[in-house]
CSV table of C-alpha atoms in Angstrom, one decimal:
chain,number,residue,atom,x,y,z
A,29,UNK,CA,113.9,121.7,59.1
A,30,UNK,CA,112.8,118.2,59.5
A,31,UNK,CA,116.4,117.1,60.6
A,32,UNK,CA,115.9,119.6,63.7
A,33,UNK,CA,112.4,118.3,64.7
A,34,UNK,CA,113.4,115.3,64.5
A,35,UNK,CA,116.5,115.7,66.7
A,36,UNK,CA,114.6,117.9,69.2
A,37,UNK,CA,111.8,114.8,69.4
A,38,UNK,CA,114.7,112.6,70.1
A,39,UNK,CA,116.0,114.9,72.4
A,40,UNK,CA,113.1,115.1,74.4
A,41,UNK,CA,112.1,111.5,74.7
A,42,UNK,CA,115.6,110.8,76.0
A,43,UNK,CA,114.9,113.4,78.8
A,44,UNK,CA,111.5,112.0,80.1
A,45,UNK,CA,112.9,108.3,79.3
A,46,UNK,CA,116.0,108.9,81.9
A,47,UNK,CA,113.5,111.0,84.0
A,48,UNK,CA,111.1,108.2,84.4
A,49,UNK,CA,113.3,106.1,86.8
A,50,UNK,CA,111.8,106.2,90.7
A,51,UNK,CA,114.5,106.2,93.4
A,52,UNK,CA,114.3,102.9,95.9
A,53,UNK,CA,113.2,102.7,99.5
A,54,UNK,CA,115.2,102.1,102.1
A,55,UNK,CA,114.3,100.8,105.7
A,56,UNK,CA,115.4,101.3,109.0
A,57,UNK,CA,114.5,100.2,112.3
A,58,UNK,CA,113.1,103.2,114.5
A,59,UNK,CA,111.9,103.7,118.3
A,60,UNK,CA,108.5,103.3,117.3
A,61,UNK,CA,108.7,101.2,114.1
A,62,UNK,CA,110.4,101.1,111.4
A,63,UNK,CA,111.0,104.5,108.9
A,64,UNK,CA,111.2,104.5,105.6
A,65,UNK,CA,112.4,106.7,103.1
A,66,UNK,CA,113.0,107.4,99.2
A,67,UNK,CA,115.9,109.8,98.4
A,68,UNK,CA,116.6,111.0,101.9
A,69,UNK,CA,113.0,111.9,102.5
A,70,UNK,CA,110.9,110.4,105.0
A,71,UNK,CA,108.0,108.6,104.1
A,72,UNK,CA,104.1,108.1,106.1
A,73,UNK,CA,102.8,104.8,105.9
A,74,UNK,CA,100.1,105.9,103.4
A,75,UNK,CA,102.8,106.8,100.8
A,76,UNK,CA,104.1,103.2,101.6
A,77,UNK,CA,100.8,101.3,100.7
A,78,UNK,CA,100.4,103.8,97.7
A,79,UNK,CA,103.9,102.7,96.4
A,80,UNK,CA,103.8,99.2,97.5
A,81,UNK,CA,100.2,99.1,95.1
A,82,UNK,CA,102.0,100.0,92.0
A,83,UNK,CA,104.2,96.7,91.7
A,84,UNK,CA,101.7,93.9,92.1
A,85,UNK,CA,104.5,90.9,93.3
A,86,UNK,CA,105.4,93.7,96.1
A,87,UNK,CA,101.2,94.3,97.2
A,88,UNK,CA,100.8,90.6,97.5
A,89,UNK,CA,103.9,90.6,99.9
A,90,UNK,CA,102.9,94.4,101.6
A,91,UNK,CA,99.1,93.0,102.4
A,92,UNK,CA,100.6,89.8,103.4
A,93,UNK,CA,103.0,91.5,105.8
A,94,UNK,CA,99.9,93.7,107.1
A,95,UNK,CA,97.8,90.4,107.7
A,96,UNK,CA,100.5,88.5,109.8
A,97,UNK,CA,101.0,91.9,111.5
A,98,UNK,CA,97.0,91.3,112.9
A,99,UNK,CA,97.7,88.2,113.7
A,100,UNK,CA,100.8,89.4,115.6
A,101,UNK,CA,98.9,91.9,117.3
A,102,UNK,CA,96.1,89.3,118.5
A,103,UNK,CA,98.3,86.4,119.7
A,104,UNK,CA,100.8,89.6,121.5
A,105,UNK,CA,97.1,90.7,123.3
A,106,UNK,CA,96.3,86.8,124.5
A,107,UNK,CA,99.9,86.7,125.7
A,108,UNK,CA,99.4,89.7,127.4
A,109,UNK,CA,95.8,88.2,129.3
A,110,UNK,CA,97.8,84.7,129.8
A,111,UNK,CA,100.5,86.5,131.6
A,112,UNK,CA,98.5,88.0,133.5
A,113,UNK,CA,96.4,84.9,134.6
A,114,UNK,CA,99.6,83.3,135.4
A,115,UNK,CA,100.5,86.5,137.7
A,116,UNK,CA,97.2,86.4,139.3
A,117,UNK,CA,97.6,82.4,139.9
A,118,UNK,CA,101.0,82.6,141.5
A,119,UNK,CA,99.6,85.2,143.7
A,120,UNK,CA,96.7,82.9,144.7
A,121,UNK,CA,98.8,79.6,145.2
A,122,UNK,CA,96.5,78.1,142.2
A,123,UNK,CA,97.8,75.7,140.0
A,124,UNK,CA,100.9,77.4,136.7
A,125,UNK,CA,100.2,74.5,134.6
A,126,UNK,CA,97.7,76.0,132.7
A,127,UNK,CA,99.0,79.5,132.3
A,128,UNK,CA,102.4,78.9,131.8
A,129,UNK,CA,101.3,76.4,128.7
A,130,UNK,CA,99.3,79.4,127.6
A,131,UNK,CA,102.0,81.9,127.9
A,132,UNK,CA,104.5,80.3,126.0
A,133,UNK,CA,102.1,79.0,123.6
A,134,UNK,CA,100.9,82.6,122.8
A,135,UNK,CA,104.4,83.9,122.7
A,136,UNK,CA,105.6,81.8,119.9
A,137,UNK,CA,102.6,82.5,117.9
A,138,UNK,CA,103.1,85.6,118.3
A,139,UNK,CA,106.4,85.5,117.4
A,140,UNK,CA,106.1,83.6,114.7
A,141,UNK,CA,103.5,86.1,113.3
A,142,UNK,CA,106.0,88.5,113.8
A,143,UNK,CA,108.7,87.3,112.0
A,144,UNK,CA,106.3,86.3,109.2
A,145,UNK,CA,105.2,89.3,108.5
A,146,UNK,CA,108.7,91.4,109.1
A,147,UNK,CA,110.0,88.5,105.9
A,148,UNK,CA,106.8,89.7,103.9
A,149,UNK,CA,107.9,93.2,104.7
A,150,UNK,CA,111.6,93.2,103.4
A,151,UNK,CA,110.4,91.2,100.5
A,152,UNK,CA,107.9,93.6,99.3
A,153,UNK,CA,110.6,96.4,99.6
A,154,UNK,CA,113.1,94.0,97.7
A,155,UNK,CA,110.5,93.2,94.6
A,156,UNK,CA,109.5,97.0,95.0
A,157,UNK,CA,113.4,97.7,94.8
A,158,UNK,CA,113.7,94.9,92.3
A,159,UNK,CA,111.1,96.6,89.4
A,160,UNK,CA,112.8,99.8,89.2
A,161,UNK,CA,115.9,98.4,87.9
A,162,UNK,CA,113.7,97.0,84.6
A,163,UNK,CA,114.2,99.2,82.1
A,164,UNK,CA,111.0,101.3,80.8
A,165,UNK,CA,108.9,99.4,78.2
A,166,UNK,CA,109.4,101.6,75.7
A,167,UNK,CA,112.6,102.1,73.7
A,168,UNK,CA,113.9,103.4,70.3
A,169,UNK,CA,115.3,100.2,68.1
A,170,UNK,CA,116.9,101.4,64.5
A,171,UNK,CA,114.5,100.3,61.8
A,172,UNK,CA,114.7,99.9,58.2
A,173,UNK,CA,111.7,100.1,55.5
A,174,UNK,CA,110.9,100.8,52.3
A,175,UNK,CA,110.8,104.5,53.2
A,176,UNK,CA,114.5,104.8,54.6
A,177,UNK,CA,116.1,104.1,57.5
A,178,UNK,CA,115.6,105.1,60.9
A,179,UNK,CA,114.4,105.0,64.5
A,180,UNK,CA,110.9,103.5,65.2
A,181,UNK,CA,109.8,103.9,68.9
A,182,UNK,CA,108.7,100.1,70.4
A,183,UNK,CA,106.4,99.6,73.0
């Protein structure tokens, strides 16, 4: 009798040990942004920052991403006002100097905002990607005492 409890324990922590494993997220570019998904299903950008929390190496580089994704955002906005100035001065025969320094100067920010934070991006999903492939931190290692021998369960 205790031969079969014991292999039925075994038996089930093998099952929730193989079942504990979470599948990896994949990325690709969309119309409106990029999509993600976890084993064919689509994932909202709330299940994203939910998943990137869990893995603390991938929410440095997630809330890093979101930050130079602002500041993206703010330097796209002046470079939308500069271009705009510059429109409104070569309609008025006024002096480019200073807008065109101001568009391009905004641009590049802006881009390099951009591509900051699309590199924090892939990075979170790699360290993400890169934790499920650890194995579990618990594991059955054969053991020998003054008892007998057999498995002891090590955390």
């Amino acid at each position: 009798m205790k031969t079969f409890r014991l292999l039925l324990c075994l038996f089930i922590l093998s099952i929730c040990a193989t079942n504990l494993s979470a599948q990896e997220i994949t990325v690709f570019p969309g119309m409106w942004g990029d999509k993600f998904y976890q084993d064919k299903e689509p994932l909202t950008w709330k299940e994203i920052d939910a998943i990137m929390k869990e893995n603390q190496a991938s929410a440095l580089h997630w809330q890093k991403s979101k930050k130079n994704m602002v500041g993206a955002l703010i330097a796209g906005t002046a470079n939308f006002g500069s271009a705009i100035w510059l429109l409104s001065n070569l309609d008025d025969n006024e002096p480019l100097t200073g807008p065109l320094i101001a568009t391009a100067g905004t641009g590049i920010i802006s881009s390099i905002f951009f591509h900051s934070a699309m590199k924090n991006k892939k990075m979170a999903i790699l360290e993400y990607n890169d934790s499920l492939g650890k194995k579990t931190s618990l594991f059955l290692a054969p053991t020998s005492n003054e008892y007998g021998i057999g498995l002891a369960l090590k955390f």
